Short mmCIF file of C-alpha atoms and ligand atoms in Angstrom, two decimals:
data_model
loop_
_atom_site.label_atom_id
_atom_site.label_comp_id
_atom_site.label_asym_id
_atom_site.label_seq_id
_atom_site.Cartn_x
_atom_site.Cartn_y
_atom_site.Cartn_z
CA UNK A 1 0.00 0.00 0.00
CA UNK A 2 1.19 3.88 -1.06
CA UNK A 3 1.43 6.11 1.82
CA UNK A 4 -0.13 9.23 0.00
CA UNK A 5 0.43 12.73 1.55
CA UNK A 6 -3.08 14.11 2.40
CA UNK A 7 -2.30 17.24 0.78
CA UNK A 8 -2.97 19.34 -2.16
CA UNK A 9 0.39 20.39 -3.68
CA UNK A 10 1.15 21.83 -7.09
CA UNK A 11 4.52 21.61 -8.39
CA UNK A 12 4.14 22.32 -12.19
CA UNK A 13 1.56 23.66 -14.26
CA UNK A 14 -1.76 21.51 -14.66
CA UNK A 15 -1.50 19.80 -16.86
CA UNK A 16 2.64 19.12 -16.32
CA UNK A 17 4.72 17.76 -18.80
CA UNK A 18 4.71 14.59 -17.90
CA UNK A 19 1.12 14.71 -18.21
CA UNK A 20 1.25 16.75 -21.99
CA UNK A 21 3.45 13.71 -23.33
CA UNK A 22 0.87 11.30 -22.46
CA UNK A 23 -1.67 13.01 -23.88
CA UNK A 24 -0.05 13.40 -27.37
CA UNK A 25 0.46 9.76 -27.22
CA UNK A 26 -2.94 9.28 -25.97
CA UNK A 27 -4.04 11.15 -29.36
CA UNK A 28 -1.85 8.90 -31.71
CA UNK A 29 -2.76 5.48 -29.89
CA UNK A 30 -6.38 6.11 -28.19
CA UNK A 31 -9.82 6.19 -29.71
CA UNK A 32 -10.54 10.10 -29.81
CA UNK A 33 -14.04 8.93 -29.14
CA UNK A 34 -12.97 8.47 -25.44
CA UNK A 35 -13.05 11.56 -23.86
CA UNK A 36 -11.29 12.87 -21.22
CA UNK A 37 -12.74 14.91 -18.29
CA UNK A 38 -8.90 16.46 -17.39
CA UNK A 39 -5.90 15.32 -19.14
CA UNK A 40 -3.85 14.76 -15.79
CA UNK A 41 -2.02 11.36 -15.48
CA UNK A 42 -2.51 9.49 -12.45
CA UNK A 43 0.45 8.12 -10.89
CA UNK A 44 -1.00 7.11 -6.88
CA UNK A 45 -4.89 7.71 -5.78
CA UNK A 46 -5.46 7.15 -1.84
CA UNK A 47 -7.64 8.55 0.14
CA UNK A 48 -9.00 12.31 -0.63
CA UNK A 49 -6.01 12.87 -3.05
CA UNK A 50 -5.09 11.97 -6.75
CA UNK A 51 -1.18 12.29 -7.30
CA UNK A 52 -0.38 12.58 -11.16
CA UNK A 53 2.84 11.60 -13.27
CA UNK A 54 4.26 14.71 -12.82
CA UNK A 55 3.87 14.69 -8.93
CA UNK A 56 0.94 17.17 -8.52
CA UNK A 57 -1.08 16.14 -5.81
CA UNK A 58 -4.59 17.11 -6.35
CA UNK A 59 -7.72 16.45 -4.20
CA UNK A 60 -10.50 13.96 -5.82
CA UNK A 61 -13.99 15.29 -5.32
CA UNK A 62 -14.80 12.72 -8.23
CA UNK A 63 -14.26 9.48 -6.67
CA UNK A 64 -13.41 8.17 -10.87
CA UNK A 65 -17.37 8.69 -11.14
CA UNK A 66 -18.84 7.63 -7.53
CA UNK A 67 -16.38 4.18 -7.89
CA UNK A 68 -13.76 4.54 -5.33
CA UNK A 69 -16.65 5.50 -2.23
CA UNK A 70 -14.27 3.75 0.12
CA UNK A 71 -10.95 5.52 -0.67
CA UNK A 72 -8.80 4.54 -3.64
CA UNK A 73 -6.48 1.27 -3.45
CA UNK A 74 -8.55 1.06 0.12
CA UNK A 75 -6.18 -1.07 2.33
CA UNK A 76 -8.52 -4.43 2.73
CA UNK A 77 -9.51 -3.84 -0.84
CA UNK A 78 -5.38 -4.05 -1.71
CA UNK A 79 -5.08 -6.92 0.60
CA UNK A 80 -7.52 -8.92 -0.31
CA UNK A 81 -7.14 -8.72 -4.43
CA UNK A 82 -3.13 -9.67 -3.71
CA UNK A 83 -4.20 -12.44 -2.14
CA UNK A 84 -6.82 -13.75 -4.52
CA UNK A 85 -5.11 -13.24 -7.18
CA UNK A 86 -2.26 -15.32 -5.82
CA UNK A 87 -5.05 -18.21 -5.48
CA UNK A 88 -7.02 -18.17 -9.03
CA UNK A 89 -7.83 -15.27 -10.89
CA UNK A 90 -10.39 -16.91 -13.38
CA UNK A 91 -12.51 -19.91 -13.71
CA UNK A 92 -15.63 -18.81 -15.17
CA UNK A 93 -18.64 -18.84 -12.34
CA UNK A 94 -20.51 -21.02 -15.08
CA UNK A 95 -17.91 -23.66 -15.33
CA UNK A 96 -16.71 -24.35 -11.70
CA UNK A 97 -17.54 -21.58 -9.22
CA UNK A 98 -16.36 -20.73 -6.47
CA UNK A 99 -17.54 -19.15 -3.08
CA UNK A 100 -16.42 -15.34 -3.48
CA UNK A 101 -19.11 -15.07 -5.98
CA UNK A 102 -21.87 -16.70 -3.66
CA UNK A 103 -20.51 -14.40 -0.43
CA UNK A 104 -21.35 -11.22 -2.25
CA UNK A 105 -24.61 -12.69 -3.52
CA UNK A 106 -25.29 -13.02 0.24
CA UNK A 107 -24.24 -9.87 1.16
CA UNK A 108 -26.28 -7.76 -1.30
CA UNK A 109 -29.29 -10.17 -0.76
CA UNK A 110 -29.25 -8.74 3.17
CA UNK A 111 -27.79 -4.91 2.17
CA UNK A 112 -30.19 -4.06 -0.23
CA UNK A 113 -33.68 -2.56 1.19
CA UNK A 114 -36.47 -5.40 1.26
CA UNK A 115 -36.81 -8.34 3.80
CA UNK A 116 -37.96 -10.69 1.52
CA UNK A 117 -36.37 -13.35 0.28
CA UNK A 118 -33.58 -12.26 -2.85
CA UNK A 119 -31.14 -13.52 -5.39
CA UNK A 120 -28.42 -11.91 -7.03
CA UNK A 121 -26.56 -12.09 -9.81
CA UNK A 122 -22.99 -10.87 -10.87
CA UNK A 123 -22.09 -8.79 -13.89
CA UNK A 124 -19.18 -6.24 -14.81
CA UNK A 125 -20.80 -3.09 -15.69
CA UNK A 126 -23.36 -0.87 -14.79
CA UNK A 127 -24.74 -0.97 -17.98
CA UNK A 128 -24.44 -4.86 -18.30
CA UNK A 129 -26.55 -5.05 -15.22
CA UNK A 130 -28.98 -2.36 -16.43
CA UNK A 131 -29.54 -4.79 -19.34
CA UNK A 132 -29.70 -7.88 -17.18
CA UNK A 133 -32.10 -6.39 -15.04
CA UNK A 134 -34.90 -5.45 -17.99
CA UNK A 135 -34.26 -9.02 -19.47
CA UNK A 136 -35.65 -10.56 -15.90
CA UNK A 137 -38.51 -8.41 -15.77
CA UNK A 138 -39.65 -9.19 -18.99
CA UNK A 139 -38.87 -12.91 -18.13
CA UNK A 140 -40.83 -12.57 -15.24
CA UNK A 141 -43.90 -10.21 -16.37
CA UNK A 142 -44.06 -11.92 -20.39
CA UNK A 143 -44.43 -8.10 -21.17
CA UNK A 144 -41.84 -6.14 -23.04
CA UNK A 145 -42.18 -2.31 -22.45
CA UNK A 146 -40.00 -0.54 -20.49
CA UNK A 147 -39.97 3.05 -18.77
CA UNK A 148 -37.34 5.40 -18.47
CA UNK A 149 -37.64 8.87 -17.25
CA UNK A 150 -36.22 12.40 -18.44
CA UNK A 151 -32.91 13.20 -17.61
CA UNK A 152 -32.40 9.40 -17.53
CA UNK A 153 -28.57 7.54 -17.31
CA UNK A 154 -28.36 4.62 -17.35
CA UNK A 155 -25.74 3.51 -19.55
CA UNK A 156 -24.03 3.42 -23.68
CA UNK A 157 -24.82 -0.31 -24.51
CA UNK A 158 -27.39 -0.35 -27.53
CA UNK A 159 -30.56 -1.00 -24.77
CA UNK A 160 -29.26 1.31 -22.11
CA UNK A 161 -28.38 3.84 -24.63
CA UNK A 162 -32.31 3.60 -25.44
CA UNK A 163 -33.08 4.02 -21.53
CA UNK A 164 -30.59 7.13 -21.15
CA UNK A 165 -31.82 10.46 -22.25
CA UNK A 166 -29.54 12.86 -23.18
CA UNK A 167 -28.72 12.64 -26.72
CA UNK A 168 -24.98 14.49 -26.74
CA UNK A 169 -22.68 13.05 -26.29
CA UNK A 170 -24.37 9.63 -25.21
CA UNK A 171 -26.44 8.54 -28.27
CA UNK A 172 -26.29 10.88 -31.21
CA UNK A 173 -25.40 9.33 -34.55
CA UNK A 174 -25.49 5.85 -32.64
CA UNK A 175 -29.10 4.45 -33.25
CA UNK A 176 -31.45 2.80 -34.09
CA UNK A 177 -32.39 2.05 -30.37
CA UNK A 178 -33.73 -0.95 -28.64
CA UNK A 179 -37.61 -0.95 -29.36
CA UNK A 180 -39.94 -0.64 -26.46
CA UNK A 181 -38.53 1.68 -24.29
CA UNK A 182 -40.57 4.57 -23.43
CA UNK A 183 -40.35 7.92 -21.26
CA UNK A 184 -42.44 9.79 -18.77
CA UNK A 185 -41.70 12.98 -17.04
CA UNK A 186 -39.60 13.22 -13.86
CA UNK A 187 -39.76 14.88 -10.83
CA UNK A 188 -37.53 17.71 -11.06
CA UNK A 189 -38.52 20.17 -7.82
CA UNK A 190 -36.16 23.22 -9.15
CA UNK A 191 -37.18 23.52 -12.70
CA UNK A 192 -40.62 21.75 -12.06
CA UNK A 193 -41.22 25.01 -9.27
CA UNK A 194 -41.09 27.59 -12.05
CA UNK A 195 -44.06 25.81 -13.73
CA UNK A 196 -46.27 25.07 -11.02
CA UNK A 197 -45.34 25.14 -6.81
CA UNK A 198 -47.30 22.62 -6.33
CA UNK A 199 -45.56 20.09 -8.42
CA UNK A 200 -42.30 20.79 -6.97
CA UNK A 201 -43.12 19.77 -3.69
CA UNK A 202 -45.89 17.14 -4.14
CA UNK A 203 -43.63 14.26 -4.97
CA UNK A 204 -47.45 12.13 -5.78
CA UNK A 205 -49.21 15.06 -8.11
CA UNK A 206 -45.53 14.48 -10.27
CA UNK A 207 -46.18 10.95 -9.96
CA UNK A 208 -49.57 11.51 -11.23
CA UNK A 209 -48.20 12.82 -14.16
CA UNK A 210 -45.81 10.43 -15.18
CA UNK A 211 -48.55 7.64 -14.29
CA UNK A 212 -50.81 9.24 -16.87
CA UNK A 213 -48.73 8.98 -19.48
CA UNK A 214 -47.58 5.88 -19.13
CA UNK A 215 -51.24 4.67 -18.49
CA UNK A 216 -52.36 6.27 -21.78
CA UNK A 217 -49.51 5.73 -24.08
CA UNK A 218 -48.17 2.50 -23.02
CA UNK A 219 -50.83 0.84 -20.59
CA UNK A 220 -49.68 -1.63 -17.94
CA UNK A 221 -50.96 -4.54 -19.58
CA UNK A 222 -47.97 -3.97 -22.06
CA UNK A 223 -45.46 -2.94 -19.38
CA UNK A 224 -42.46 -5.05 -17.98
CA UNK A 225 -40.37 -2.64 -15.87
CA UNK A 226 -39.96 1.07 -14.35
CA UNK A 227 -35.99 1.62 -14.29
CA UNK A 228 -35.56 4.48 -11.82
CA UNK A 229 -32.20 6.29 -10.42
CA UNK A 230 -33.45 7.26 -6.73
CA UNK A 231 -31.29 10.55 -7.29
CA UNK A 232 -30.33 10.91 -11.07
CA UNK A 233 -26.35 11.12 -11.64
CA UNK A 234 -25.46 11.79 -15.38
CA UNK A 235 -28.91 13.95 -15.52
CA UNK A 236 -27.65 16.46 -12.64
CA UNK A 237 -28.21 14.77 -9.11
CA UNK A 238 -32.39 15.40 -9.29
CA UNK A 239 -33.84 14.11 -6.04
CA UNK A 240 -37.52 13.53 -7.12
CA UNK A 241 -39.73 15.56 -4.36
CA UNK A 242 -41.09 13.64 -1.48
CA UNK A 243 -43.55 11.31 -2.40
CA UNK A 244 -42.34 10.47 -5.99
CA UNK A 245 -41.00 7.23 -5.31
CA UNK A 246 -43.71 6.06 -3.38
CA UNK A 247 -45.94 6.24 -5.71
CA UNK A 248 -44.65 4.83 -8.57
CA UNK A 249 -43.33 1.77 -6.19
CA UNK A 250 -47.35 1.34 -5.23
CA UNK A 251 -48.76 1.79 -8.94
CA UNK A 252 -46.02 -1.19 -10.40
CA UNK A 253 -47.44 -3.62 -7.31
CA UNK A 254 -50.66 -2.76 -8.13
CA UNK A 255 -49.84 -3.29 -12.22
CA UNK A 256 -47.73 -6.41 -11.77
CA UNK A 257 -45.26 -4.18 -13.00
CA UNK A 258 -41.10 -4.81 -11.88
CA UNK A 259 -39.87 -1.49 -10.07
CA UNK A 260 -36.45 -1.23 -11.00
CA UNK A 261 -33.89 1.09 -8.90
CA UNK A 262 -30.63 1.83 -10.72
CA UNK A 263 -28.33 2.26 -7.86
CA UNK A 264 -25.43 2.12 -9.80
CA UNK A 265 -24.09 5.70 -8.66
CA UNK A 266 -26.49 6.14 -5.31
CA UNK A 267 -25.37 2.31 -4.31
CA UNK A 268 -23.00 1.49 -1.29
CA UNK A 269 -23.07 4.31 1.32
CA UNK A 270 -22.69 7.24 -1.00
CA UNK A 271 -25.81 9.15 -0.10
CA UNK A 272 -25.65 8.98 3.93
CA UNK A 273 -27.77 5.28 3.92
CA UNK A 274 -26.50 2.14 2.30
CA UNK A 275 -28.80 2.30 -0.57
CA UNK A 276 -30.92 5.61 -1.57
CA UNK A 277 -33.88 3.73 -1.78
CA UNK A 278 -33.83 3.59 1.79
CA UNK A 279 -34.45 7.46 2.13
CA UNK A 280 -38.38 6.84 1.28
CA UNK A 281 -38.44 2.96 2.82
CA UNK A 282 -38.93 2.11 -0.81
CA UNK A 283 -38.47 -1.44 -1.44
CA UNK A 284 -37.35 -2.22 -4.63
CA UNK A 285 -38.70 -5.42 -6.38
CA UNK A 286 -34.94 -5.68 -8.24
CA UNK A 287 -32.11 -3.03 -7.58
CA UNK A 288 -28.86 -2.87 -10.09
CA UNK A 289 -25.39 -1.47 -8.26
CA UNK A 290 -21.64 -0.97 -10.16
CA UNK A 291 -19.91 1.85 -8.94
CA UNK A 292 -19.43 1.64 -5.65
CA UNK A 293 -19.38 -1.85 -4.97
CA UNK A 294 -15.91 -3.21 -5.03
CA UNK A 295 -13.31 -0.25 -5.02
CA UNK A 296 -12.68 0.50 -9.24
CA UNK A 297 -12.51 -3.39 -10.07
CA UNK A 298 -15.11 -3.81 -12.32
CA UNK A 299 -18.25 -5.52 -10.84
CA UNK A 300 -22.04 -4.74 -10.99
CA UNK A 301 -25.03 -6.75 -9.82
CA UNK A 302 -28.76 -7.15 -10.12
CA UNK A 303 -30.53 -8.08 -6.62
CA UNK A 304 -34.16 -8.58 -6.40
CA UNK A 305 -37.05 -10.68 -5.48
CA UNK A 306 -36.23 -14.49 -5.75
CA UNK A 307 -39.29 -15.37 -7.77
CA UNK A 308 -38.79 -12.49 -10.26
CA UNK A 309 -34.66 -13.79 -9.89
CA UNK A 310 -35.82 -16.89 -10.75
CA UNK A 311 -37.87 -16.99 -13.53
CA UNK A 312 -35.36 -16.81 -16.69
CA UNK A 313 -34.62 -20.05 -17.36
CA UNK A 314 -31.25 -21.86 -16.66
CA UNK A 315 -27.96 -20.63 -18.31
CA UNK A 316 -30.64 -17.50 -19.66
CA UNK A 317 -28.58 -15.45 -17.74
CA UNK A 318 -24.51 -14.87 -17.75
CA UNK A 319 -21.59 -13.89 -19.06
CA UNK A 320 -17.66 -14.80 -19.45
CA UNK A 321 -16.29 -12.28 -16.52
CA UNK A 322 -19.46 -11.96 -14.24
CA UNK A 323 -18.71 -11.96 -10.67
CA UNK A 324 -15.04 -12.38 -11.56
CA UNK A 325 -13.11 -13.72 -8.45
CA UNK A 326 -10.48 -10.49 -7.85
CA UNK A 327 -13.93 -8.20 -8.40
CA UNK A 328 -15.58 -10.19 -5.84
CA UNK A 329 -12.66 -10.13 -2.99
CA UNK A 330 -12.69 -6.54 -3.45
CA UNK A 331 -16.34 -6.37 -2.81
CA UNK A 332 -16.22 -8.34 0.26
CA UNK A 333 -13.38 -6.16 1.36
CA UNK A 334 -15.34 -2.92 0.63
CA UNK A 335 -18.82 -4.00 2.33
CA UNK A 336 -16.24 -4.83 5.24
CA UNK A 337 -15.07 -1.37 5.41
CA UNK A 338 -18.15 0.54 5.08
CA UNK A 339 -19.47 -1.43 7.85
CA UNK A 340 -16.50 -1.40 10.14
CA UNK A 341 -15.72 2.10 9.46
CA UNK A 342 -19.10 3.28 9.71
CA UNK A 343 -18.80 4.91 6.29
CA UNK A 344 -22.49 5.63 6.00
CA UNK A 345 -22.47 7.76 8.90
CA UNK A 346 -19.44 9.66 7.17
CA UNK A 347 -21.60 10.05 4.25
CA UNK A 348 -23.82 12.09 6.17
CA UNK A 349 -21.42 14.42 8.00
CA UNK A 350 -19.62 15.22 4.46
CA UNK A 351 -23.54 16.25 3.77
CA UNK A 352 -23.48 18.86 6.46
CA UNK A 353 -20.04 19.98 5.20
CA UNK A 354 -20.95 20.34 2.09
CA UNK A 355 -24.18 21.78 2.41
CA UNK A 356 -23.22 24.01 4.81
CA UNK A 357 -20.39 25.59 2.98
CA UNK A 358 -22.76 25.82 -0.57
CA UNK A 359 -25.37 26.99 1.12
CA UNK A 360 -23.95 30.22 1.99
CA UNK A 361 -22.30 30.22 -1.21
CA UNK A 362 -25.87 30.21 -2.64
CA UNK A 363 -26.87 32.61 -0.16
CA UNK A 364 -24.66 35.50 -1.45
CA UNK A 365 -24.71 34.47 -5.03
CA UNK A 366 -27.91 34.37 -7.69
CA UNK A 367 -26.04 32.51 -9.76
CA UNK A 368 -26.58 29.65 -7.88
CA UNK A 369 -29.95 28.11 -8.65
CA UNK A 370 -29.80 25.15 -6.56
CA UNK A 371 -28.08 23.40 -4.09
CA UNK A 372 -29.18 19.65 -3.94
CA UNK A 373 -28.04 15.68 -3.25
CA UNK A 374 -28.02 13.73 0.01
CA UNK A 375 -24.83 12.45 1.95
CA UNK A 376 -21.74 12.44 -0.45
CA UNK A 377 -23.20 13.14 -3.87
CA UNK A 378 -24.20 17.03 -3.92
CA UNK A 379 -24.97 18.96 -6.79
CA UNK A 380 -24.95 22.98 -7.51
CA UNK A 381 -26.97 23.50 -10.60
CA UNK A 382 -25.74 27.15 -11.81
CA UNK A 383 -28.01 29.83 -13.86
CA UNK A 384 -27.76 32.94 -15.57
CA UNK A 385 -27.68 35.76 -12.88
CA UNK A 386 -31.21 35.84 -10.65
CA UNK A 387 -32.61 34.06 -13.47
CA UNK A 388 -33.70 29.83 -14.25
CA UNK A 389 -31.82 30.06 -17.56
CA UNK A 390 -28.89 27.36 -16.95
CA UNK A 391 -25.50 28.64 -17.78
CA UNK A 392 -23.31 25.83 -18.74
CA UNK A 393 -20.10 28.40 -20.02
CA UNK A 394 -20.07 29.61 -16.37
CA UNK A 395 -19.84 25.35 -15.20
CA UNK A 396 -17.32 24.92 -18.25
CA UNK A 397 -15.11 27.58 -16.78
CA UNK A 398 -15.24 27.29 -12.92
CA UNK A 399 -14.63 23.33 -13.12
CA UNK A 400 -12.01 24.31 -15.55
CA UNK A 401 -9.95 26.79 -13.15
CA UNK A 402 -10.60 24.68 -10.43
CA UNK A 403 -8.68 21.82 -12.48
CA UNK A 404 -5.73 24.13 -13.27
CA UNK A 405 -5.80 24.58 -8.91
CA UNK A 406 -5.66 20.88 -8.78
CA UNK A 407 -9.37 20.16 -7.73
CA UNK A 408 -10.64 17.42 -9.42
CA UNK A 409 -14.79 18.42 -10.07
CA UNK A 410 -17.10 17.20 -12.41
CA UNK A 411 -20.16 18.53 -14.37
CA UNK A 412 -23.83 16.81 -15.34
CA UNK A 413 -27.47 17.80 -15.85
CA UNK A 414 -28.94 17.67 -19.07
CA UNK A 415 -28.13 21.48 -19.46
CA UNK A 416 -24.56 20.85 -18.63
CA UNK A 417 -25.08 23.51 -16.06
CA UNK A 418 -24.53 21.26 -12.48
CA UNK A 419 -21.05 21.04 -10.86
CA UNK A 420 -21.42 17.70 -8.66
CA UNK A 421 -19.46 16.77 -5.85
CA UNK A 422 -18.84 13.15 -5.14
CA UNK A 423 -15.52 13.01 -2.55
CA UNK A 424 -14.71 9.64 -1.65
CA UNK A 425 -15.97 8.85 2.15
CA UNK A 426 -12.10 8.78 3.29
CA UNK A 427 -11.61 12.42 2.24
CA UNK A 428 -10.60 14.65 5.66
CA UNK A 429 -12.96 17.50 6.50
CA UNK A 430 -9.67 19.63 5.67
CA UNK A 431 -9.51 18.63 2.39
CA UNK A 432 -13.03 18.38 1.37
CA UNK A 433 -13.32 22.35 2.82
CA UNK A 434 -10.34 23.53 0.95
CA UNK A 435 -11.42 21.96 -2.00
CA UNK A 436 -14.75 23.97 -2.01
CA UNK A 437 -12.92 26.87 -0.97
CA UNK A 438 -10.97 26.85 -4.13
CA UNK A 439 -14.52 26.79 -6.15
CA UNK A 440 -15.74 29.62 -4.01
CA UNK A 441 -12.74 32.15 -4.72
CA UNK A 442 -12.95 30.96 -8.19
CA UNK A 443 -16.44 31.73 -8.24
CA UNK A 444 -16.34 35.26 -6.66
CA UNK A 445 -13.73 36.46 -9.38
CA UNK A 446 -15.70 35.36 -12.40
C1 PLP B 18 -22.62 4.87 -14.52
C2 PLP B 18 -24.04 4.48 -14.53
C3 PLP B 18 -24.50 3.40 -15.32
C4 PLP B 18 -23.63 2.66 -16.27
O1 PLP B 18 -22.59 1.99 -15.63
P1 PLP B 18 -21.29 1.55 -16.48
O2 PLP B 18 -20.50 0.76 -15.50
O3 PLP B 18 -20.61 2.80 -16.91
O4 PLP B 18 -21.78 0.74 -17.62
C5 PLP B 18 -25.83 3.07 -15.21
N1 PLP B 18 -26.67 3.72 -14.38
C6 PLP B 18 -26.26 4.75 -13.61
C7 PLP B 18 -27.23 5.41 -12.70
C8 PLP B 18 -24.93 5.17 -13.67
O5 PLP B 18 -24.53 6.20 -12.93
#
């Protein structure tokens, strides 16, 4: 394990020129339809801070995308892969498994919200899972529509590009689509409250609007699944107004309809409770998680109901690398830590940092529409001066300078307008303060 100095410390221009020569080499060997958030090469990640080739050490408010909740290269995590990997790294779950794979399955079956009885299954990607996840519903239901809501992510493959809603730079030019998939209109209390009050703090009259529209234009006798995100990511940390969830949980029981949660970003402690789902004591009947779950190796799962679990038929479901064994010993080693370190509960004090600190940011600035997110995933959506009209140039630029200060920040929302904040839970109170700090002066002077 790296001992990483817990300190932001810039010793060359951002990017350095370490950094610069990887990038032209990046140009000449790498897809340029990979893009690149900040062209700063890591060298070391641990804990709150990102150290990069040149020896910049720069503090992560990114987590690599709400993956590395626990810290990065988290010391069980280390410990655990270097000894699996001594052991077997691959056998194929499908051809003789092994109990790594089974011990997660357990795990999520008791983490995730629900008492009933639950099956997983193990996957690689959010998006894989996301796909997984629609093919049991429709197993289950014999329907074969699907609903997905506006500002919708939930992944690039062809059906999850069809479930995500933003066209740049996710699906244009990339079609056609999976059939079936339909949207309805989210709960979006900001931009919802300059239509109508009402609707942007009655979570069920929003609900009643989305339930409409999927009553008249799709009709639950032709409907598999509701994919959800509790809190949105990609589509700019939305947290649906009180009540939302609810309802559409009740109106799918009621419609023999499968309520899917995609917890791929809220999953695993990040928003002050293990899953966000928990928030409204919704009970999910399946729930997908990525992200989070084991630390950057790449593992996803869906968890649900066992009879909705069960019903594809055997070998229906699967895949080379699902549930691969060094993915699944850093899962165990991550669920360890969050429970041991009582990382939930630190996802709810970096809440009252956080919030604290942009709220009187928003206090003494217009151009800060909203402040919004639960626990460790916190949004600022920013807008034209006094005014709703998002301003993504202002975004482009602050996250921008704050990059060339060696804060790592990254954007969303639909508009392109949100600067979101997702620190990893092992981030000191120092760093996660100075960090917003830097945004704040930078903020002021534009
Ligand atoms: C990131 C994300 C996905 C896709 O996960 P990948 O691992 O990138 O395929 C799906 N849903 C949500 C909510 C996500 O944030």
């Amino acid at each position: 394990m790296t001992t990483l100095e817990q300190s932001r410390k810039l010793v060359t221009e951002i990017p350095g020129p370490g950094s610069v020569e990887l990038s032209k080499r990046r140009v000449a060997a790498v897809s340029h339809g990979v893009g690149v958030t900040m062209p700063v090469y890591t060298a070391r990640a641990a804990g709150g801070i990102i150290e990069d080739v040149d020896g910049n050490r720069l503090i992560d408010l990114g987590s690599g995308i709400a993956v590395t909740t626990i810290g990065n290269a988290s010391p069980r995590v280390v410990e655990a892969v270097q000894a699996q990997v001594a052991d077997f790294t691959h056998t194929c779950f499908m051809v003789t498994p092994y109990e790594e794979y089974i011990a997660v399955a357990e795990h999520l079956n008791r983490l995730t919200p629900g008492s009933y009885e639950k099956r997983s299954a193990l996957f690689n990607s959010g998006s894989e899972a996301v796909e997984n996840a629609v093919k049991i519903a429709r197993s289950y239901t014999r329907k074969t529509a699907v609903v997905a809501f506006d500002h919708a992510y939930h992944g690039r493959t062809n059906l999850t590009m069809a479930l995500t809603a933003k066209s740049m730079p996710y699906k244009s030019g990339f079609g056609p689509f999976a059939p079936e998939i339909y949207r309805a209109p989210l709960s979006y209390p900001f931009r919802d409250g300059l239509i109508d009050k009402e609707w942007a703090t009655d979570g069920e009259l929003a609900a009643e609007r989305a339930l409409n529209i999927i009553d008249k234009q799709i009709g639950a006798a032709n409907l598999a699944a509701i994919i959800i995100e509790p809190i949105q990511g990609e589509g700019g940390f939305i947290v649906p107004a009180p009540g939302f969830l609810p309802a559409l949980r009740a109106w799918c029981s009621d419609n023999n309809v499968v309520f899917i949660a995609d917890e791929v970003q809220t999953g695993f402690a990040r928003t002050g409770t293990m899953f966000a789902c928990e928030d409204e004591g919704i009970e999910p009947d399946l729930i997908v998680t990525a992200k989070g779950i084991a630390d950057g190796l790449p593992l996803s799962a869906v968890t649900g109901r066992a009879e909705i679990m069960d019903a594809p038929h055997v070998s229906g479901l699967g895949g080379t690398y699902g549930g691969n064994p060094l993915a699944c010993a850093a899962a165990l080693a991550t669920i360890e830590t969050i429970e041991l370190d009582g990382l939930v509960d630190r996802a709810k004090q970096i809440e009252t940092v956080m919030k604290d600190k942009l709220g009187r940011m928003q206090a003494d600035d217009d151009r800060i529409g909203d402040v919004r997110g639960r626990g460790a995933m916190i949004a600022v959506e920013l807008v034209k001066s006094g005014t709703a009209e998002p301003d993504p140039e202002l975004v482009k630029t602050l996250s921008a300078k704050a990059h060339a200060q060696g804060v790592v920040v990254l954007t969303c929302g639909t508009y392109g307008n949100v600067l979101r904040f997702l620190p990893p839970l092992a981030i000191s109170d120092e760093l996660l303060t100075e960090g917003l700090d830097v945004l704040a002066e930078i903020l002021a002077e534009l």
